[in-house]
Short mmCIF file of C-alpha atoms in Angstrom, two decimals:
data_model
loop_
_atom_site.label_atom_id
_atom_site.label_comp_id
_atom_site.label_asym_id
_atom_site.label_seq_id
_atom_site.Cartn_x
_atom_site.Cartn_y
_atom_site.Cartn_z
CA MET A 222 13.34 -42.97 -91.96
CA VAL A 223 16.56 -41.76 -90.39
CA THR A 224 19.65 -43.93 -90.59
CA PRO A 225 20.65 -44.14 -86.90
CA PRO A 226 24.19 -43.38 -85.83
CA GLY A 227 26.68 -46.16 -85.45
CA HIS A 228 30.30 -45.13 -85.50
CA GLU A 229 30.03 -42.70 -88.40
CA THR A 230 31.79 -39.39 -87.95
CA HIS A 231 31.36 -35.91 -89.34
CA ASP A 232 34.13 -34.20 -91.28
CA ASP A 233 34.42 -31.45 -88.65
CA PRO A 234 34.78 -32.86 -85.10
CA TYR A 235 34.10 -29.39 -83.66
CA ALA A 236 30.89 -28.68 -85.56
CA SER A 237 27.92 -27.60 -83.46
CA PRO A 238 25.82 -30.72 -82.80
CA THR A 239 22.71 -29.71 -84.74
CA THR A 240 22.20 -33.08 -86.49
CA TRP A 241 22.53 -36.65 -85.23
CA ARG A 242 25.73 -37.08 -87.24
CA GLU A 243 27.29 -34.02 -85.58
CA TRP A 244 25.95 -35.09 -82.20
CA THR A 245 27.50 -38.55 -82.59
CA GLN A 246 30.77 -36.92 -83.62
CA PHE A 247 30.60 -34.72 -80.50
CA VAL A 248 29.99 -37.79 -78.32
CA ASP A 249 32.86 -39.70 -79.90
CA THR A 250 35.39 -36.85 -79.82
CA GLU A 251 37.86 -37.34 -77.00
CA PRO A 252 38.74 -34.40 -74.71
CA PRO A 253 41.57 -32.20 -76.05
CA CYS A 254 44.95 -33.81 -75.69
CA LEU A 255 48.40 -33.50 -77.18
CA PRO A 256 49.85 -36.34 -79.27
CA GLY A 257 52.48 -38.61 -77.78
CA THR A 258 54.74 -37.45 -74.99
CA GLY A 259 56.22 -34.34 -76.61
CA PRO A 260 57.97 -32.14 -77.35
CA TRP A 261 54.93 -30.47 -78.90
CA SER A 262 55.11 -27.83 -81.57
CA ALA A 263 53.70 -24.36 -80.99
CA GLU A 264 50.92 -25.07 -83.49
CA GLU A 265 49.92 -28.26 -81.64
CA ARG A 266 49.77 -26.41 -78.35
CA LEU A 267 47.81 -23.51 -79.86
CA ASP A 268 45.25 -26.00 -81.14
CA TYR A 269 45.15 -27.74 -77.75
CA HIS A 270 44.46 -24.52 -75.82
CA SER A 271 41.83 -23.56 -78.35
CA GLY A 272 39.78 -26.55 -77.18
CA PHE A 273 41.17 -27.03 -73.67
CA VAL A 274 39.47 -28.96 -70.86
CA ILE A 275 35.93 -28.99 -69.48
CA LEU A 276 35.89 -29.26 -65.70
CA SER A 277 32.94 -30.24 -63.56
CA THR A 278 31.49 -27.73 -61.12
CA PRO A 279 29.37 -28.44 -58.02
CA THR A 280 26.29 -27.26 -59.93
CA MET A 281 27.03 -29.61 -62.83
CA ALA A 282 27.30 -32.51 -60.39
CA ARG A 283 23.98 -31.54 -58.75
CA ILE A 284 22.25 -31.27 -62.14
CA SER A 285 23.60 -34.67 -63.17
CA LEU A 286 22.34 -36.31 -59.98
CA THR A 287 18.93 -34.63 -60.29
CA LEU A 288 18.56 -35.77 -63.90
CA ARG A 289 19.50 -39.34 -63.03
CA ARG A 290 16.79 -39.46 -60.38
CA LEU A 291 14.20 -37.99 -62.74
CA MET A 292 14.97 -40.52 -65.46
CA ILE A 293 14.49 -43.37 -63.00
CA LEU A 294 11.27 -41.73 -61.77
CA ASN A 295 9.99 -41.55 -65.35
CA ARG A 296 10.60 -45.19 -66.23
CA ARG A 297 7.07 -46.37 -65.44
CA HIS A 298 5.17 -43.10 -65.71
CA ASN A 299 2.68 -42.41 -68.44
CA GLY A 300 3.00 -39.34 -70.65
CA THR A 301 0.89 -36.95 -68.60
CA ALA A 302 2.83 -37.66 -65.41
CA ARG A 303 6.37 -37.60 -66.80
CA ARG A 304 8.67 -35.12 -65.05
CA GLY A 305 11.24 -32.78 -66.57
CA LEU A 306 14.12 -30.50 -65.65
CA LEU A 307 14.75 -26.78 -66.17
CA ILE A 308 18.31 -25.40 -66.06
CA SER A 309 18.32 -21.65 -65.57
CA GLY A 310 21.08 -19.10 -65.12
CA PRO A 311 22.68 -15.91 -66.43
CA PRO A 312 24.66 -15.90 -69.68
CA THR A 313 28.17 -17.50 -69.76
CA THR A 314 27.58 -19.65 -66.68
CA GLY A 315 27.94 -22.93 -68.58
CA LYS A 316 24.32 -23.96 -69.20
CA THR A 317 24.85 -25.18 -72.77
CA THR A 318 28.09 -26.93 -71.81
CA THR A 319 26.32 -28.62 -68.91
CA LEU A 320 23.48 -29.72 -71.18
CA GLN A 321 25.83 -31.18 -73.77
CA GLN A 322 28.05 -32.92 -71.22
CA LEU A 323 24.99 -34.49 -69.56
CA GLY A 324 23.86 -35.76 -72.94
CA ARG A 325 27.31 -37.03 -73.85
CA SER A 326 27.68 -38.97 -70.58
CA PHE A 327 24.25 -40.57 -70.91
CA HIS A 328 24.80 -41.41 -74.59
CA LEU A 329 28.09 -43.18 -73.83
CA ALA A 330 26.57 -45.06 -70.89
CA ASP A 331 23.60 -46.17 -72.99
CA ARG A 332 25.91 -47.32 -75.78
CA ALA A 333 27.92 -49.40 -73.30
CA ARG A 334 24.74 -51.04 -71.97
CA HIS A 335 23.19 -51.78 -75.37
CA ASP A 336 26.15 -52.32 -77.67
CA GLY A 337 24.98 -54.51 -80.53
CA PHE A 338 21.29 -54.32 -79.53
CA GLY A 339 19.84 -52.65 -82.60
CA GLU A 340 19.80 -49.09 -83.82
CA ARG A 341 19.56 -46.50 -81.06
CA LEU A 342 19.79 -42.74 -80.60
CA PRO A 343 19.47 -42.31 -76.81
CA VAL A 344 19.90 -38.50 -76.82
CA VAL A 345 18.55 -35.68 -78.97
CA PHE A 346 19.91 -32.14 -78.69
CA LEU A 347 18.44 -29.04 -80.29
CA SER A 348 18.06 -25.30 -79.76
CA VAL A 349 14.82 -23.35 -79.98
CA PRO A 350 14.87 -21.49 -83.31
CA PRO A 351 14.41 -17.70 -83.17
CA ALA A 352 10.73 -16.70 -83.49
CA ALA A 353 9.86 -20.38 -83.45
CA THR A 354 6.48 -21.63 -84.58
CA PRO A 355 5.14 -25.09 -83.67
CA LYS A 356 5.95 -26.36 -87.16
CA MET A 357 9.44 -24.83 -87.05
CA PHE A 358 10.17 -26.52 -83.73
CA VAL A 359 9.10 -30.01 -84.76
CA SER A 360 10.79 -29.53 -88.14
CA GLU A 361 14.01 -28.74 -86.26
CA LEU A 362 13.68 -32.12 -84.58
CA GLY A 363 13.13 -33.68 -87.99
CA ARG A 364 16.23 -31.93 -89.35
CA PHE A 365 18.29 -33.25 -86.42
CA LEU A 366 17.14 -36.77 -87.28
CA ASP A 367 17.68 -36.21 -91.01
CA LEU A 368 14.09 -37.21 -91.74
CA PRO A 369 12.53 -36.66 -95.19
CA ILE A 370 10.40 -33.67 -94.20
CA GLY A 371 8.69 -32.06 -97.19
CA LYS A 372 7.71 -28.41 -97.31
CA ALA A 373 4.13 -29.35 -98.08
CA MET A 374 3.79 -31.47 -94.93
CA ASN A 375 1.68 -29.99 -92.18
CA GLN A 376 2.59 -29.82 -88.51
CA VAL A 377 0.55 -32.90 -87.53
CA ARG A 378 2.19 -35.09 -90.17
CA ILE A 379 5.70 -33.95 -89.25
CA THR A 380 4.96 -34.56 -85.57
CA ASP A 381 3.79 -38.11 -86.32
CA ILE A 382 6.95 -38.86 -88.32
CA VAL A 383 9.25 -37.40 -85.64
CA CYS A 384 7.54 -39.24 -82.77
CA ALA A 385 7.62 -42.54 -84.65
CA ALA A 386 11.35 -42.11 -85.35
CA LEU A 387 12.18 -41.30 -81.74
CA HIS A 388 10.18 -44.33 -80.59
CA ASP A 389 12.03 -46.58 -83.04
CA LEU A 390 15.42 -45.17 -81.94
CA ALA A 391 14.65 -45.64 -78.21
CA THR A 392 15.38 -41.99 -77.45
CA GLN A 393 15.32 -41.43 -73.69
CA LEU A 394 16.66 -37.91 -73.28
CA VAL A 395 15.60 -34.78 -75.20
CA LEU A 396 17.76 -31.71 -74.50
CA VAL A 397 16.38 -28.33 -75.57
CA ASP A 398 18.56 -25.22 -75.30
CA ASP A 399 17.61 -21.51 -75.45
CA VAL A 400 14.03 -21.96 -74.24
CA HIS A 401 14.07 -18.33 -73.04
CA LEU A 402 13.49 -17.41 -76.71
CA LEU A 403 9.91 -18.65 -76.37
CA ASN A 404 7.55 -15.78 -75.57
CA THR A 405 4.36 -17.48 -74.44
CA ARG A 406 2.61 -14.10 -74.21
CA THR A 407 2.36 -14.19 -77.99
CA ARG A 408 0.07 -16.55 -79.85
CA THR A 409 2.94 -18.17 -81.76
CA GLY A 410 5.05 -18.63 -78.64
CA ALA A 411 2.12 -20.10 -76.73
CA GLU A 412 1.37 -22.56 -79.53
CA THR A 413 5.02 -23.60 -79.70
CA SER A 414 4.98 -24.22 -75.95
CA ASP A 415 1.90 -26.39 -76.47
CA GLN A 416 3.73 -28.32 -79.19
CA MET A 417 6.66 -28.98 -76.84
CA LYS A 418 4.24 -30.25 -74.18
CA HIS A 419 2.55 -32.48 -76.77
CA LEU A 420 5.89 -33.97 -77.79
CA SER A 421 6.86 -34.65 -74.18
CA GLU A 422 3.61 -36.61 -73.75
CA ARG A 423 4.03 -38.67 -76.90
CA ILE A 424 7.74 -39.44 -76.62
CA PRO A 425 8.76 -41.75 -73.72
CA ALA A 426 11.75 -39.61 -72.82
CA THR A 427 12.84 -37.15 -70.15
CA PHE A 428 12.91 -33.54 -71.38
CA VAL A 429 15.50 -31.04 -70.15
CA TYR A 430 15.16 -27.34 -71.00
CA ALA A 431 17.93 -24.78 -70.52
CA GLY A 432 17.80 -21.02 -70.90
CA VAL A 433 18.68 -17.61 -69.54
CA ALA A 434 16.74 -16.57 -66.42
CA ILE A 435 13.86 -18.94 -67.14
CA GLU A 436 12.14 -18.09 -63.86
CA ALA A 437 11.76 -14.47 -65.02
CA SER A 438 10.84 -15.30 -68.63
CA PRO A 439 7.32 -15.54 -70.08
CA LEU A 440 7.76 -19.32 -70.32
CA LEU A 441 6.42 -19.86 -66.79
CA THR A 442 3.60 -17.29 -66.89
CA GLY A 443 -0.12 -17.90 -67.33
CA SER A 444 -1.91 -21.22 -67.38
CA ARG A 445 0.60 -22.79 -69.77
CA GLY A 446 3.46 -21.69 -67.54
CA ALA A 447 1.68 -23.16 -64.53
CA GLN A 448 1.40 -26.53 -66.31
CA LEU A 449 5.11 -26.47 -67.11
CA ALA A 450 6.07 -25.40 -63.59
CA GLY A 451 3.92 -28.20 -62.20
CA ARG A 452 5.78 -30.90 -64.12
CA PHE A 453 9.34 -29.54 -64.24
CA LYS A 454 11.73 -28.94 -61.40
CA MET A 455 14.30 -26.16 -61.73
CA VAL A 456 18.01 -26.17 -60.98
CA ARG A 457 19.63 -22.76 -61.05
CA ASN A 458 23.11 -22.43 -62.49
CA PRO A 459 24.40 -19.11 -61.12
CA PRO A 460 27.95 -17.77 -61.28
CA LEU A 461 30.19 -19.36 -58.68
CA SER A 462 30.49 -17.34 -55.48
CA TYR A 463 33.67 -16.66 -53.53
CA GLY A 464 32.41 -15.80 -50.07
CA SER A 465 32.43 -18.84 -47.80
CA THR A 466 35.28 -21.28 -47.29
CA ALA A 467 33.43 -23.97 -49.27
CA GLN A 468 32.81 -21.56 -52.16
CA ARG A 469 36.43 -20.48 -52.29
CA THR A 470 37.55 -24.11 -52.19
CA ALA A 471 35.27 -24.99 -55.12
CA TRP A 472 36.47 -22.03 -57.19
CA GLU A 473 40.13 -22.66 -56.43
CA GLY A 474 39.70 -26.32 -57.34
CA LEU A 475 38.31 -25.29 -60.71
CA VAL A 476 41.20 -22.87 -61.30
CA ARG A 477 43.72 -25.50 -60.20
CA GLY A 478 42.30 -27.94 -62.73
CA MET A 479 42.85 -25.40 -65.49
CA ASP A 480 46.34 -24.66 -64.15
CA GLN A 481 47.27 -28.34 -64.34
CA ALA A 482 45.91 -28.61 -67.89
CA LEU A 483 48.12 -25.81 -69.27
CA ARG A 484 50.89 -26.83 -71.66
CA LEU A 485 53.26 -23.85 -71.57
CA GLN A 486 57.01 -24.38 -71.57
CA ALA A 487 57.75 -21.85 -68.79
CA HIS A 488 54.61 -22.45 -66.74
CA ARG A 489 55.08 -22.97 -63.02
CA PRO A 490 52.52 -25.15 -61.23
CA ASP A 491 49.79 -23.30 -59.32
CA THR A 492 50.51 -19.96 -60.99
CA LEU A 493 46.82 -19.61 -61.84
CA THR A 494 45.73 -20.92 -58.45
CA ARG A 495 47.60 -18.10 -56.69
CA HIS A 496 45.51 -15.67 -58.71
CA ALA A 497 42.18 -17.39 -57.93
CA ALA A 498 40.71 -14.35 -56.14
CA TYR A 499 41.77 -12.06 -58.97
CA LEU A 500 40.30 -14.43 -61.57
CA HIS A 501 37.00 -14.47 -59.71
CA GLN A 502 36.96 -10.68 -59.56
CA ARG A 503 37.71 -10.46 -63.31
CA THR A 504 35.09 -12.99 -64.39
CA GLY A 505 32.41 -12.58 -61.75
CA GLY A 506 32.51 -16.34 -61.20
CA ARG A 507 31.23 -17.09 -64.72
CA ILE A 508 32.69 -20.32 -66.07
CA GLY A 509 32.50 -19.24 -69.71
CA SER A 510 34.38 -16.02 -69.01
CA LEU A 511 37.02 -17.86 -66.95
CA SER A 512 37.60 -20.44 -69.67
CA ALA A 513 37.90 -17.76 -72.36
CA LEU A 514 40.35 -15.72 -70.25
CA VAL A 515 42.65 -18.64 -69.43
CA ARG A 516 42.60 -20.03 -72.98
CA GLU A 517 43.33 -16.67 -74.58
CA ALA A 518 46.10 -15.98 -72.07
CA ALA A 519 47.72 -19.33 -72.89
CA ILE A 520 47.48 -18.62 -76.61
CA ALA A 521 48.95 -15.14 -76.10
CA ALA A 522 51.83 -16.60 -74.06
CA ILE A 523 52.69 -18.99 -76.90
CA LEU A 524 52.45 -16.31 -79.57
CA ASN A 525 54.60 -13.77 -77.68
CA GLY A 526 57.19 -16.40 -76.78
CA SER A 527 56.98 -15.94 -73.00
CA GLU A 528 55.36 -19.38 -72.55
CA LYS A 529 53.87 -18.38 -69.20
CA ILE A 530 50.79 -16.65 -67.85
CA THR A 531 51.34 -13.64 -65.61
CA LYS A 532 48.91 -11.28 -63.93
CA ARG A 533 50.04 -8.53 -66.29
CA LEU A 534 49.18 -10.73 -69.26
CA LEU A 535 45.77 -11.49 -67.77
CA ASP A 536 45.21 -7.75 -67.21
CA ASP A 537 45.93 -7.06 -70.88
CA ILE A 538 43.22 -9.43 -72.13
CA ASP A 539 39.76 -7.99 -72.67
CA LEU A 540 36.90 -10.23 -71.62
CA ASP A 541 33.37 -10.42 -72.95
CA GLU A 542 31.42 -7.22 -72.41
CA LEU A 543 29.19 -8.79 -69.73
CA ALA A 544 32.21 -9.61 -67.56
CA GLU A 545 33.83 -6.25 -68.29
CA GLN A 546 30.66 -4.41 -67.26
CA ALA A 547 30.50 -6.37 -64.01
CA THR A 548 34.06 -5.46 -63.00
CA ARG A 549 34.18 -1.94 -64.45
CA PRO A 550 34.07 0.78 -61.75
CA PRO A 551 30.86 2.83 -61.82
CA ALA A 552 31.01 6.03 -63.83
CA ARG A 553 31.40 9.20 -61.81
CA ALA A 554 28.48 11.57 -61.87
#
């Protein structure tokens, strides 16, 4: 049986949380900060901007509120009636970050409520493996829990071991990323979807799935898709818009938060905020692209000695290809 997490930590605090040890390390790792009151060395500030801050968006707040309601709704429901949540959106809009931050907040809150009350693992986080089979998926859960899963074990036996462990650890939230990789039009994909449904009925927890454009994926097609759609509500996580006054205010608030978090010696407050419209045009409102642009610009400013972010510097930084395609002028015929 798995040894549940207490206050153990992993050697690498920035490892992807693919096991309970790494997940616990992720939960326990404080947001990026600089030591003491300064002055900070260039290397310290480079490391700081490599991690940087995670700011809440209106969609993240809505997802958090929706999940809280669902978890209360599920308290007294039996397995067949338990409700779940789908988080869908284009790439680089912050779905994985949202999923992990939801899990981190709930894990910390659960720890505060039950400190000293036995061994608990309130949250499980995993990603759907590529070309997943039912056995691969439940084995991934077993790997997260560090269970003694033998190669000769069949799917039913592994499922029994995993469900028993999650019951014993009082797991209440199961977060599954990259569900768009499941193609339920294939036999293997359909059987894996069935396995996920079976787990959600046996484990007294709320399941949250996140993926790219779930509503257009095979996951919600056919009779299996209808079952999923009938039990899960969907929250879409699109890029942030910049049309209405409220939308501009939300975007500028996000940019201002990043501006205030910068640690550059020649930085003037609200420099980034003045370029909010430009930053939206460059990134298409995608949080991942915005974060990458600001972080790389800060790192470039430290390395070139200017210690400030200018529009020219931002112009010189290439973004991910998705953002570059969105802002690139159409080719002439």
